[in-house]
Coordinates of C-alpha atoms in Angstrom, one line a residue:
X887 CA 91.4 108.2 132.7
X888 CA 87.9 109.5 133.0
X889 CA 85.0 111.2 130.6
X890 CA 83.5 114.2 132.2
X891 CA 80.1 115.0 131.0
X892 CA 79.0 119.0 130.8
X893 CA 76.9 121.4 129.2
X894 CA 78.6 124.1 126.4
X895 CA 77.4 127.9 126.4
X896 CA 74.9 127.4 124.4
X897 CA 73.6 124.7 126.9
X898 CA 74.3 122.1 124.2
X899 CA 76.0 119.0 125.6
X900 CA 80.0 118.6 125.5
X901 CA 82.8 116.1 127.2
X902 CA 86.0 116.1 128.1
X903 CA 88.5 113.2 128.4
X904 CA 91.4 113.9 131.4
X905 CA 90.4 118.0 130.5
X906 CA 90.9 117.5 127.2
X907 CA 87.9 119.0 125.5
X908 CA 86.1 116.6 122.7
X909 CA 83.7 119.0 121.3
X910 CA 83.9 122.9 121.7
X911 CA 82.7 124.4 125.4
X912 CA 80.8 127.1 123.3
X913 CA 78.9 125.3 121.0
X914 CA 79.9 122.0 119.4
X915 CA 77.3 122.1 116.5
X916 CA 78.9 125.1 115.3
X917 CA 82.1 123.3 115.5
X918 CA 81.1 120.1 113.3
X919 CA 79.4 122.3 110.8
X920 CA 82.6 124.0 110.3
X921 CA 84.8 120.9 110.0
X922 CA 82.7 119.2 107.5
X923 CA 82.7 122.1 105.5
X924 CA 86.5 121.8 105.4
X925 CA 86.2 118.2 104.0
X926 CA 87.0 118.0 100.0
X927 CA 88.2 114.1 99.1
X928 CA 88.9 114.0 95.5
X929 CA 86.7 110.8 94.8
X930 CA 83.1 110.0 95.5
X931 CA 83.5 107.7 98.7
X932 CA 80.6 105.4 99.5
X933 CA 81.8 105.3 103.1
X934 CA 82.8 108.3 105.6
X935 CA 84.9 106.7 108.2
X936 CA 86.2 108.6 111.3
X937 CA 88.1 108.5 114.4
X938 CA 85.6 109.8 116.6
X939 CA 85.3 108.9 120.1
X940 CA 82.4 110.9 122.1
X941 CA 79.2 112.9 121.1
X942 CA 79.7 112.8 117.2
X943 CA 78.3 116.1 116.4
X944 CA 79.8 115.7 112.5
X945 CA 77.4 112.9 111.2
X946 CA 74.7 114.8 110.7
X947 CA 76.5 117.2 108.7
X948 CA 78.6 114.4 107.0
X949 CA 75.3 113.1 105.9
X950 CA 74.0 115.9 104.4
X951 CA 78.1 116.6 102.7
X952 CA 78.0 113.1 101.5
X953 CA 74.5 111.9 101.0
X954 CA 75.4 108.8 99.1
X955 CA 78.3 107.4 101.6
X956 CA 77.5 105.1 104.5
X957 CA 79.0 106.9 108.1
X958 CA 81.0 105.2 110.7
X959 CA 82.7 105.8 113.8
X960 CA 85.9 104.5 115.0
X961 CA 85.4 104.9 119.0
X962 CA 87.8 105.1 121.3
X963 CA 85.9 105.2 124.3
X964 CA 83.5 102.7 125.9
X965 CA 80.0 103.6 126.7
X966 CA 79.9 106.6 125.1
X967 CA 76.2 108.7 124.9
X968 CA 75.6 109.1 121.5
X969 CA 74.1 112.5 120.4
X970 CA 73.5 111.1 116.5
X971 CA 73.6 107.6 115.4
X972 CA 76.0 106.2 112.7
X973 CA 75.7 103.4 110.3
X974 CA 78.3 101.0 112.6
X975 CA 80.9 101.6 114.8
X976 CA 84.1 99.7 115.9
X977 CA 85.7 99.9 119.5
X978 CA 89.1 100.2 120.2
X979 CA 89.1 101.0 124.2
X980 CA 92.8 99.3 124.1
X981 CA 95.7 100.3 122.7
X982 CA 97.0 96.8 122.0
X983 CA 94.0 96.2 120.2
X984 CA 94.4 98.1 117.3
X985 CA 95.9 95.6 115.3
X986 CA 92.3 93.8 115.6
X987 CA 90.5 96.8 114.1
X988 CA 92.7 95.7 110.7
X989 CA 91.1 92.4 110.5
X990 CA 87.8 93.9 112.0
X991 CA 87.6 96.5 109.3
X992 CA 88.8 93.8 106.4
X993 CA 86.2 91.6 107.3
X994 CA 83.1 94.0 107.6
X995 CA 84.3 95.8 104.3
X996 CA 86.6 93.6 102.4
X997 CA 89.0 94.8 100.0
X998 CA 87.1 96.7 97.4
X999 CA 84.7 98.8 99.6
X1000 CA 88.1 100.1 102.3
X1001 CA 89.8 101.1 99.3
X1002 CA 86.7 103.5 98.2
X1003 CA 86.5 104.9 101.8
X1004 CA 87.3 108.3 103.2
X1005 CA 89.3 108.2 106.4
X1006 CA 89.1 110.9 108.9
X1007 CA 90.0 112.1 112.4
X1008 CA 88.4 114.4 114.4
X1009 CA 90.3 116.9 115.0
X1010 CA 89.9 116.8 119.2
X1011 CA 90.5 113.5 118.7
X1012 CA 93.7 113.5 117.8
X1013 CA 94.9 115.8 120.9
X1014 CA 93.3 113.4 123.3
X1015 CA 94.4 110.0 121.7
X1016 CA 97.5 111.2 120.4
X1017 CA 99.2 107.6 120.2
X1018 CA 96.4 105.8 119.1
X1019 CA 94.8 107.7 116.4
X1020 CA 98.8 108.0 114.7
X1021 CA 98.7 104.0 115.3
X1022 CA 95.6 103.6 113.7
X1023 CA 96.5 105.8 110.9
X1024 CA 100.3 103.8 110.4
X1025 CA 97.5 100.4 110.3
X1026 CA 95.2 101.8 107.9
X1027 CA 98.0 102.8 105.6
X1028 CA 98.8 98.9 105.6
X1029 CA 95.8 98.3 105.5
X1030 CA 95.2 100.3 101.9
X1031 CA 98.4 99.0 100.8
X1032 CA 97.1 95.2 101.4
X1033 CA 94.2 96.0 100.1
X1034 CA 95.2 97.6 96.6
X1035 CA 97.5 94.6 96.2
X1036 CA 94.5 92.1 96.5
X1037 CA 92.8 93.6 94.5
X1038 CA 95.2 93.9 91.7
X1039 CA 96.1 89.9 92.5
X1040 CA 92.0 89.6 91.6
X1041 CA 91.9 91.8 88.4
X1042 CA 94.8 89.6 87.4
X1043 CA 93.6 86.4 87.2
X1044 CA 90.2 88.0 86.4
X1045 CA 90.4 86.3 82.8
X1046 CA 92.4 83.3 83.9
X1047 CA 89.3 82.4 86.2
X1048 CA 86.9 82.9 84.1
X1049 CA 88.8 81.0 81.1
X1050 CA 89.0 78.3 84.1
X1051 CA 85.7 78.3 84.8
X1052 CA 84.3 77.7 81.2
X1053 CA 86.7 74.6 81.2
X1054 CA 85.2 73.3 84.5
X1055 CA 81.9 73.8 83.1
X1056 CA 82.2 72.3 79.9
X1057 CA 84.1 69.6 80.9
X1058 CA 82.6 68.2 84.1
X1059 CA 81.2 64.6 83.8
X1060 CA 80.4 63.4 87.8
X1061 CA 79.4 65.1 90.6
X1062 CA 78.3 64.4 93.7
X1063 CA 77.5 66.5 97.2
X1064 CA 78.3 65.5 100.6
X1065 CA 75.8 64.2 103.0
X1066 CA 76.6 66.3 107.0
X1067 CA 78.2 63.8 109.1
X1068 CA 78.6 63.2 113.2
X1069 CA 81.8 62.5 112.4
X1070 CA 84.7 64.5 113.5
X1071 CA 86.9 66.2 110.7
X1072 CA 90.6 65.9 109.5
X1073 CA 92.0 68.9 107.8
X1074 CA 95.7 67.9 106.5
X1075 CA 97.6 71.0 104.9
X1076 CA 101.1 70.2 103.9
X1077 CA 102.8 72.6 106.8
X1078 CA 106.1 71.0 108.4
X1079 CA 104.5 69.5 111.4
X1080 CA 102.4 67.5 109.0
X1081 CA 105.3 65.0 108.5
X1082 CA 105.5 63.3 112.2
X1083 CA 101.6 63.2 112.0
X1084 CA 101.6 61.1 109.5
X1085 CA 102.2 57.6 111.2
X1086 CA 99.3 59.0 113.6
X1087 CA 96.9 60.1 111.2
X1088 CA 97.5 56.5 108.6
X1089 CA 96.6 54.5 112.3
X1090 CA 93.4 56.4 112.7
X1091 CA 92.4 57.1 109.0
X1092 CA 89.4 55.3 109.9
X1093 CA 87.9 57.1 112.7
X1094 CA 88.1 60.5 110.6
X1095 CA 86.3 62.1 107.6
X1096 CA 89.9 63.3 106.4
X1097 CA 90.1 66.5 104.0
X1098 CA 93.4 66.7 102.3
X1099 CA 94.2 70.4 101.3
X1100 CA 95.6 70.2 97.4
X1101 CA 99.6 70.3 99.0
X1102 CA 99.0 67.6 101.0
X1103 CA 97.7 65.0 98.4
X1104 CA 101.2 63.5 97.6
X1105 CA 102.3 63.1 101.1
X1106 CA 99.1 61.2 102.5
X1107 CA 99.0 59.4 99.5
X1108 CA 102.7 58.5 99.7
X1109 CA 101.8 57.0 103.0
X1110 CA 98.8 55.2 102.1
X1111 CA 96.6 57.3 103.7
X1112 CA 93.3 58.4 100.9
X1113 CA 91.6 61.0 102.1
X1114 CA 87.4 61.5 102.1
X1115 CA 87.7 64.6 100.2
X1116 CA 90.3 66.6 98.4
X1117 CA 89.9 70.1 98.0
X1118 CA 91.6 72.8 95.3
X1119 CA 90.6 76.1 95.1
X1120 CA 93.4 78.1 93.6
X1121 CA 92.9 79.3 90.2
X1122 CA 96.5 79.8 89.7
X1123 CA 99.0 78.2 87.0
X1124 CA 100.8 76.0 90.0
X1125 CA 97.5 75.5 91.9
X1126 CA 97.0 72.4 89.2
X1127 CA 100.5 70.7 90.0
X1128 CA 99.7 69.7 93.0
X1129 CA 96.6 67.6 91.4
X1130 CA 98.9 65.8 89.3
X1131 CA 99.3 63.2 91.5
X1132 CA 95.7 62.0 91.1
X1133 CA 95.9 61.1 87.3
X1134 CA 98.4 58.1 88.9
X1135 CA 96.1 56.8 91.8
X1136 CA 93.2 54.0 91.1
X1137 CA 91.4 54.5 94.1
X1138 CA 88.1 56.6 94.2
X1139 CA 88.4 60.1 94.9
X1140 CA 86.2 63.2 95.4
X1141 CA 87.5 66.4 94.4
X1142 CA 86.3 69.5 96.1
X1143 CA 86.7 72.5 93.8
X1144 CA 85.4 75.6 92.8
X1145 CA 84.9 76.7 89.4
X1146 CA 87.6 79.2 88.8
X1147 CA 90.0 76.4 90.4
X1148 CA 92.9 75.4 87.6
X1149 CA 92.4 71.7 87.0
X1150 CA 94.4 69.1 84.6
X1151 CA 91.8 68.6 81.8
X1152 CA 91.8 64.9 81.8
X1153 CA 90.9 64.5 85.6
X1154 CA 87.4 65.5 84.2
X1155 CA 87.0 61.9 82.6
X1156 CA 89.1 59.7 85.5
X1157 CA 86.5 57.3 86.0
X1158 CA 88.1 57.0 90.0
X1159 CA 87.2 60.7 90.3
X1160 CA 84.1 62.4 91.2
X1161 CA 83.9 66.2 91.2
X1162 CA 82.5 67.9 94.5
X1163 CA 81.4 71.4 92.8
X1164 CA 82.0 74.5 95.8
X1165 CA 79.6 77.6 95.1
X1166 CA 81.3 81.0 96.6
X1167 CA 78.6 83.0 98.1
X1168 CA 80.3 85.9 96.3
X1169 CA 79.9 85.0 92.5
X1170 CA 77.5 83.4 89.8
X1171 CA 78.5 79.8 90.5
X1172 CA 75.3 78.9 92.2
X1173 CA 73.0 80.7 89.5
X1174 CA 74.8 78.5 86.9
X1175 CA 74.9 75.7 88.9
X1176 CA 71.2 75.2 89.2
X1177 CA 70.7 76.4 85.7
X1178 CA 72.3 73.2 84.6
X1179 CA 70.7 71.5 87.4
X1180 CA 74.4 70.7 88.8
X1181 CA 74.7 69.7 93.0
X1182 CA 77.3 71.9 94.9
X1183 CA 78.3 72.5 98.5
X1184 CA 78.2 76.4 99.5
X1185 CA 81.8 78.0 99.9
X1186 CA 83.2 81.1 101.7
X1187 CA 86.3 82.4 99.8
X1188 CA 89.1 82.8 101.6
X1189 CA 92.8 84.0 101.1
X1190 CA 93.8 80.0 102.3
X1191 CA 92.6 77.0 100.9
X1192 CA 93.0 75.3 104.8
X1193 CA 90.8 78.5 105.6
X1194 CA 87.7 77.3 103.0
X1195 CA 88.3 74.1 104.0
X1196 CA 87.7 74.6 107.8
X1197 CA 84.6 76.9 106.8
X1198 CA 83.1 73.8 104.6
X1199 CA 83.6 70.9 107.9
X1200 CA 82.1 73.5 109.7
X1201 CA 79.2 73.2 107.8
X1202 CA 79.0 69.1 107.0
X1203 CA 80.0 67.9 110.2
X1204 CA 78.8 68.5 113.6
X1205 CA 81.7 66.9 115.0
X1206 CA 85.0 68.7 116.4
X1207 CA 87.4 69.7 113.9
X1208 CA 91.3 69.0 113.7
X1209 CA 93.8 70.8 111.8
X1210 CA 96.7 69.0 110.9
X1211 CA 99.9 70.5 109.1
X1212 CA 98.4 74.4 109.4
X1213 CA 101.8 75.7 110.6
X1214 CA 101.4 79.0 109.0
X1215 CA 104.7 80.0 110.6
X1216 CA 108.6 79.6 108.9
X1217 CA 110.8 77.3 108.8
X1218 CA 114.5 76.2 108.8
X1219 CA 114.1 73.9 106.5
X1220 CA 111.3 72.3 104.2
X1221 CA 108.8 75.0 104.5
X1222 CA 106.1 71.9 103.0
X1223 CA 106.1 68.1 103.7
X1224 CA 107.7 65.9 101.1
X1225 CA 107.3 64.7 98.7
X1226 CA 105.4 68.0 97.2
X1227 CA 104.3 68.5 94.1
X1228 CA 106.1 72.1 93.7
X1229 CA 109.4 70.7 95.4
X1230 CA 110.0 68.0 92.9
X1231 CA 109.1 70.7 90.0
X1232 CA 111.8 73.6 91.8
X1233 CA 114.3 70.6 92.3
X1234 CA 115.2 70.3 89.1
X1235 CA 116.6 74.2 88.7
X1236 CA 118.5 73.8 91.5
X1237 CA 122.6 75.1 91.0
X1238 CA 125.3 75.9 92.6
X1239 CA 124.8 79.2 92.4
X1240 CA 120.9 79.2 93.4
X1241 CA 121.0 76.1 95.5
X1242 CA 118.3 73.8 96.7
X1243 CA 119.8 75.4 100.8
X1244 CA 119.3 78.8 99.9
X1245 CA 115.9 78.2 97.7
X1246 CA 114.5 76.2 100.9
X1247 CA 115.9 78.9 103.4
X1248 CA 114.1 81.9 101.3
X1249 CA 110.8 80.1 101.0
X1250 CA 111.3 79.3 104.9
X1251 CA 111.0 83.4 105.7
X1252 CA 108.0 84.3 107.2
X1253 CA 105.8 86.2 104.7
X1254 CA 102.8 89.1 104.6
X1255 CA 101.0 86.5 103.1
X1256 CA 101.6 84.1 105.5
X1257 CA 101.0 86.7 108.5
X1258 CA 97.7 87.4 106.4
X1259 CA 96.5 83.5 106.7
X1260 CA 97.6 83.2 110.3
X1261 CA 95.8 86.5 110.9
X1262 CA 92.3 85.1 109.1
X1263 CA 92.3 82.2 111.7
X1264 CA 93.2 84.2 114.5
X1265 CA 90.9 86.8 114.2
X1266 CA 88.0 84.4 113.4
X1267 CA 88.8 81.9 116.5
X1268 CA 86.0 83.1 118.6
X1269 CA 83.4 81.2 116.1
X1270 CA 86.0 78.1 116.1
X1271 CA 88.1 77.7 119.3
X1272 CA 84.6 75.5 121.0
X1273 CA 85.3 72.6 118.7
X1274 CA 88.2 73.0 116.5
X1275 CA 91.5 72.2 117.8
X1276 CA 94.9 72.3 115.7
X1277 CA 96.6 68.8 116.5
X1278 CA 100.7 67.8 115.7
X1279 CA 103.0 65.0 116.8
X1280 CA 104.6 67.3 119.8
X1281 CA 104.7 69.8 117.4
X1282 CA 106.0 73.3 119.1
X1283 CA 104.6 76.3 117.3
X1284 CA 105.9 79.3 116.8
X1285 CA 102.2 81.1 117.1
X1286 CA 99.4 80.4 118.4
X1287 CA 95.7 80.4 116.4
X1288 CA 94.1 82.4 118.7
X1289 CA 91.3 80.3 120.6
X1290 CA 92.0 77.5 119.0
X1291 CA 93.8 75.0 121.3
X1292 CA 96.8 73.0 120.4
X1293 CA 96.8 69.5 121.2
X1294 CA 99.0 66.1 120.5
X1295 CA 97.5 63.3 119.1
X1296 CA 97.1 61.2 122.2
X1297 CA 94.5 64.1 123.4
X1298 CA 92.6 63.8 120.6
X1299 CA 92.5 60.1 120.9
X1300 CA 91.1 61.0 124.5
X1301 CA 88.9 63.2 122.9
X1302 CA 87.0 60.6 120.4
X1303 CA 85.6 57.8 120.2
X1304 CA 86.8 54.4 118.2
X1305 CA 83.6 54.2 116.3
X1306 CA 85.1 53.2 112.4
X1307 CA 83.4 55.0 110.0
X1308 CA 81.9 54.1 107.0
X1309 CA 82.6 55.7 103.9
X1310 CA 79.6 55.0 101.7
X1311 CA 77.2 57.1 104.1
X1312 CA 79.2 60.5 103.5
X1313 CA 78.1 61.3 99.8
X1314 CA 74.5 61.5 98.2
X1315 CA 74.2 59.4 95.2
X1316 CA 76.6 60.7 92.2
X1317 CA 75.1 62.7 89.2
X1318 CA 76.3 62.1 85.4
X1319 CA 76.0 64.7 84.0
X1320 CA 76.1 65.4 79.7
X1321 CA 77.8 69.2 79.7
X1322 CA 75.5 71.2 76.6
X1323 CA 78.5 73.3 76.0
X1324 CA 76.5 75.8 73.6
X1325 CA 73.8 76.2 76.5
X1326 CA 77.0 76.9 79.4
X1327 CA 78.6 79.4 77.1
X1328 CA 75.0 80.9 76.1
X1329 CA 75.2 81.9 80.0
X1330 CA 78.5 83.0 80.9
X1331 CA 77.9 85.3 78.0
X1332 CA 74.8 86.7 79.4
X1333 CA 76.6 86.9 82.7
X1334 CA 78.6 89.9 80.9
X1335 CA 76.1 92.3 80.7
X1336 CA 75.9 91.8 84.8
X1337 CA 77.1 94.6 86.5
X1338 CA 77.8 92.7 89.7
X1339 CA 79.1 89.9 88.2
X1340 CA 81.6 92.7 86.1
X1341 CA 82.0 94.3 89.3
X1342 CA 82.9 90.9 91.0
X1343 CA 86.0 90.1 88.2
X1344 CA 87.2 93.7 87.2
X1345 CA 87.0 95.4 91.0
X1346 CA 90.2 97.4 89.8
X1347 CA 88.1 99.0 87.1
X1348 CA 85.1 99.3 88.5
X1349 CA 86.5 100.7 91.7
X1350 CA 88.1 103.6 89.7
X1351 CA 84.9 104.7 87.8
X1352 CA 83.1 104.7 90.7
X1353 CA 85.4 106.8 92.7
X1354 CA 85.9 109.3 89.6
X1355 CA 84.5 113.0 90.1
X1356 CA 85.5 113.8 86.5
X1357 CA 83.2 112.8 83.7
X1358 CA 85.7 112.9 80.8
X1359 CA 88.2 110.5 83.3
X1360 CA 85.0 108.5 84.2
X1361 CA 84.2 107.9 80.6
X1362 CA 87.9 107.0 79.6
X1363 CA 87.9 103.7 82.6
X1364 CA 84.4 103.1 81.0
X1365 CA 86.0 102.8 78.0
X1366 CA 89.1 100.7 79.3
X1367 CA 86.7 98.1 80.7
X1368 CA 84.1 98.3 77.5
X1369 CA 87.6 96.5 75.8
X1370 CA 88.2 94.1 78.1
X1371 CA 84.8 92.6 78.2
X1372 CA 84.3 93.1 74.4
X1373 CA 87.6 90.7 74.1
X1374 CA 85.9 87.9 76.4
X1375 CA 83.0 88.2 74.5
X1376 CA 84.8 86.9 71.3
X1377 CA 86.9 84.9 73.3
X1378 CA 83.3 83.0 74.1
X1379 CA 82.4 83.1 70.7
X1380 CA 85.4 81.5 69.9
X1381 CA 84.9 78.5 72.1
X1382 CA 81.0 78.3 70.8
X1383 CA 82.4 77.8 67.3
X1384 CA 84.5 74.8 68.1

């Protein structure tokens, strides 16, 4: 495997890879000039992407095509010599590596921004890396497909959120924030390996700040084990079911959650109950929040609520990190520890014909989204693997994280010290607040006339007038969306006059 460096006919340079050229032997400018000219995608892209692995001769030509769209380069080649400079690149020198350029791709762009990209290969290309460039193009059709199903799962709950967030909002009494702590971290999620943990983890409650993912709650509680911190961040209908078990618990709790999180109404005034308010770096909450002069902790979103909860100890503690219960694999039985909140409630339709076997044995499949969550912590291990470790009772997993290294508990009691901690120094002093439900509403109102913030909630829409060529079509999703947020709007108006 070798690149060979020459000069065309029109002493321009040129490459070949194992004598297969990349760019013509008579003149390669000549070449990407004609290419681009053949390019004709039937939306306005605001990114050119392309399989391109040497002197990339097209970009200056794709600029001038496509003046508004960002250009990138997929490479294929290490240590290249660049002829024109793109806006990024992204390596894959391996074969086996292409399923990393997914992830790579997802993370850089996210879901809105792939989805109004133009994919191409150059043509060269695609003699020379015959394997990898079809590969690539079988992942980015997966990719696409993800993609369009996120953001349909966004536009959604669009209104469900934002209905969610106008209750958090007007209904939020105490607050507090959380104080960074030396301390290492707990992260419970309710995966099957959480159940032998638990004898471990009620022993050395003490000697951890303990997060308890919203599907854990019941089980540590069950074992009288109260976690530091709770944390919900679904804004789904059965998000809030697993919560239900706080409204029977005296002890004080703090709730981690972000606005568009679905709550029960009447935790809000649980005197044992202190809201911890999570600002995504993505939306408004943080604008609102110091509006109303509100403390929050900053958020990352993430497809996972064990995935925002590993990104917030990363930020309070400087401690090493432990992640208990984060299976992320299937399961021949239970695919959750019991009791759960969502077991007890699918229990109860259990029959002979749909019984509680085949019900556990179907939830127990492994899943795209649970390849997606596995993915997100794989793919991310490099920041984590130095101090986060995932830790079981002799727990034999079916995949590995990534860098992160799994241990049994008696390494981890290696690993720290006894010191007990003390619970009083891990939260600043708590806030009353008195919600002015006119002046919240007076906002999210505003927020409307936002096109970021409409572009943040209705992606679907936005993503489709912004790809339209056609003004007519254009002005018909303009249109579409000009209902949508007319209907909020009196759905606000509503709630003002009550």
């Amino acid at each position: 495997m070798s690149l060979e460096y020459s000069k065309a006919k029109n002493e321009t340079p040129t490459c070949k890879w194992n004598n297969i050229y990349l760019h013509s032997s008579y003149n390669p400018d000549q070449e990407a000039k004609r290419f681009t000219e053949t390019l004709s995608p039937n939306f306005i892209p605001s990114n050119i992407i392309i399989i391109e692995p040497a002197l990339s001769y097209c970009i200056p030509y794709l600029r001038e095509k496509f003046s508004g769209s960002k250009i990138y380069a997929i490479r294929l080649i290490k240590d290249i010599k660049n002829e024109f400079k793109c806006d990024g690149e992204f390596l894959i020198s391996d074969i086996e590596k292409i399923d990393n350029l997914e992830s790579e791709l997802f993370n850089y762009f996210g879901e809105t921004e792939l989805l109004n990209s133009f994919f191409i290969t150059w043509p060269p290309a695609h003699n020379a890396f015959a394997e990898e460039d079809s590969r690539i193009w079988l992942m980015l059709k997966k990719l696409l497909k993800d993609c369009q199903s996120i953001l349909a799962t966004r536009q959604f709950f669009a209104e469900r959120w934002i209905k969610n967030q106008i209750n958090f909002l007007t209904r939020i009494e105490k607050t507090a924030s959380i104080n960074k702590t030396p301390l290492p971290v707990l992260i419970c999620a309710s995966g099957a390996s959480l159940n032998a943990s638990l004898s471990y983890i009620k022993k050395l409650q003490q000697r951890f700040f303990i997060i308890s993912c919203s599907s854990s709650i019941k089980a540590l509680f069950s074992n009288d084990i109260i976690p530091d911190l709770c944390i919900s961040t679904d804004g789904g209908f059965w998000a809030k079911k697993h919560l239900n078990c706080l409204t029977k618990y005296q002890n004080e709790i703090k709730l981690a959650v972000s606005s568009e999180s679905n709550i029960p109404s009447d935790l809000f005034s649980q005197n044992n109950i202190t809201i911890v308010p999570l600002a995504y770096c993505d939306n408004y909450d943080s604008t609102i929040y110091e509006q109303l002069k509100i403390p929050y902790e900053k958020a990352k979103r993430n497809g996972t609520i064990s995935g925002t909860a590993l990104e917030l100890a990363m930020n309070i503690s400087s401690g090493n990190i432990y992640l208990c219960g984060i299976d992320l694999e299937t399961s021949n039985g239970f695919v959750h520890t019991q009791p759960n909140e969502l077991e007890t409630e699918n229990s109860i339709k259990d029959n002979k014909i749909f019984s509680k076997d085949k019900r556990t044995f179907i939830q127990g499949r492994d899943s795209k989204q649970l390849s997606l969550y596995r993915n997100w912590f794989i793919n991310n291990s490099d920041r984590f693997g130095s101090r986060v470790f995932r830790v079981s009772c002799k727990h034999r997993f079916i995949n590995k994280l990534g860098q992160i290294k799994d241990i049994n508990f008696d390494d981890l009691i290696k690993m720290e010290s006894d010191k007990v901690k003390n619970t009083a120094d891990f939260f600043k002093k708590t806030v009353v607040l008195k919600s002015d439900k006119k002046t919240i509403l007076s906002l999210i109102k505003n927020l409307i006339n936002d096109d970021q913030w409409i572009k943040n909630y209705y992606p679907a829409d936005c993503l489709m007038i912004d790809r339209s060529q056609d003004t007519n079509v254009k002005a018909e999703y303009k249109k579409k969306l000009d209902i949508k947020l007319s209907k909020l709007t009196e759905y606000i108006s509503r709630q003002e006059k009550q």
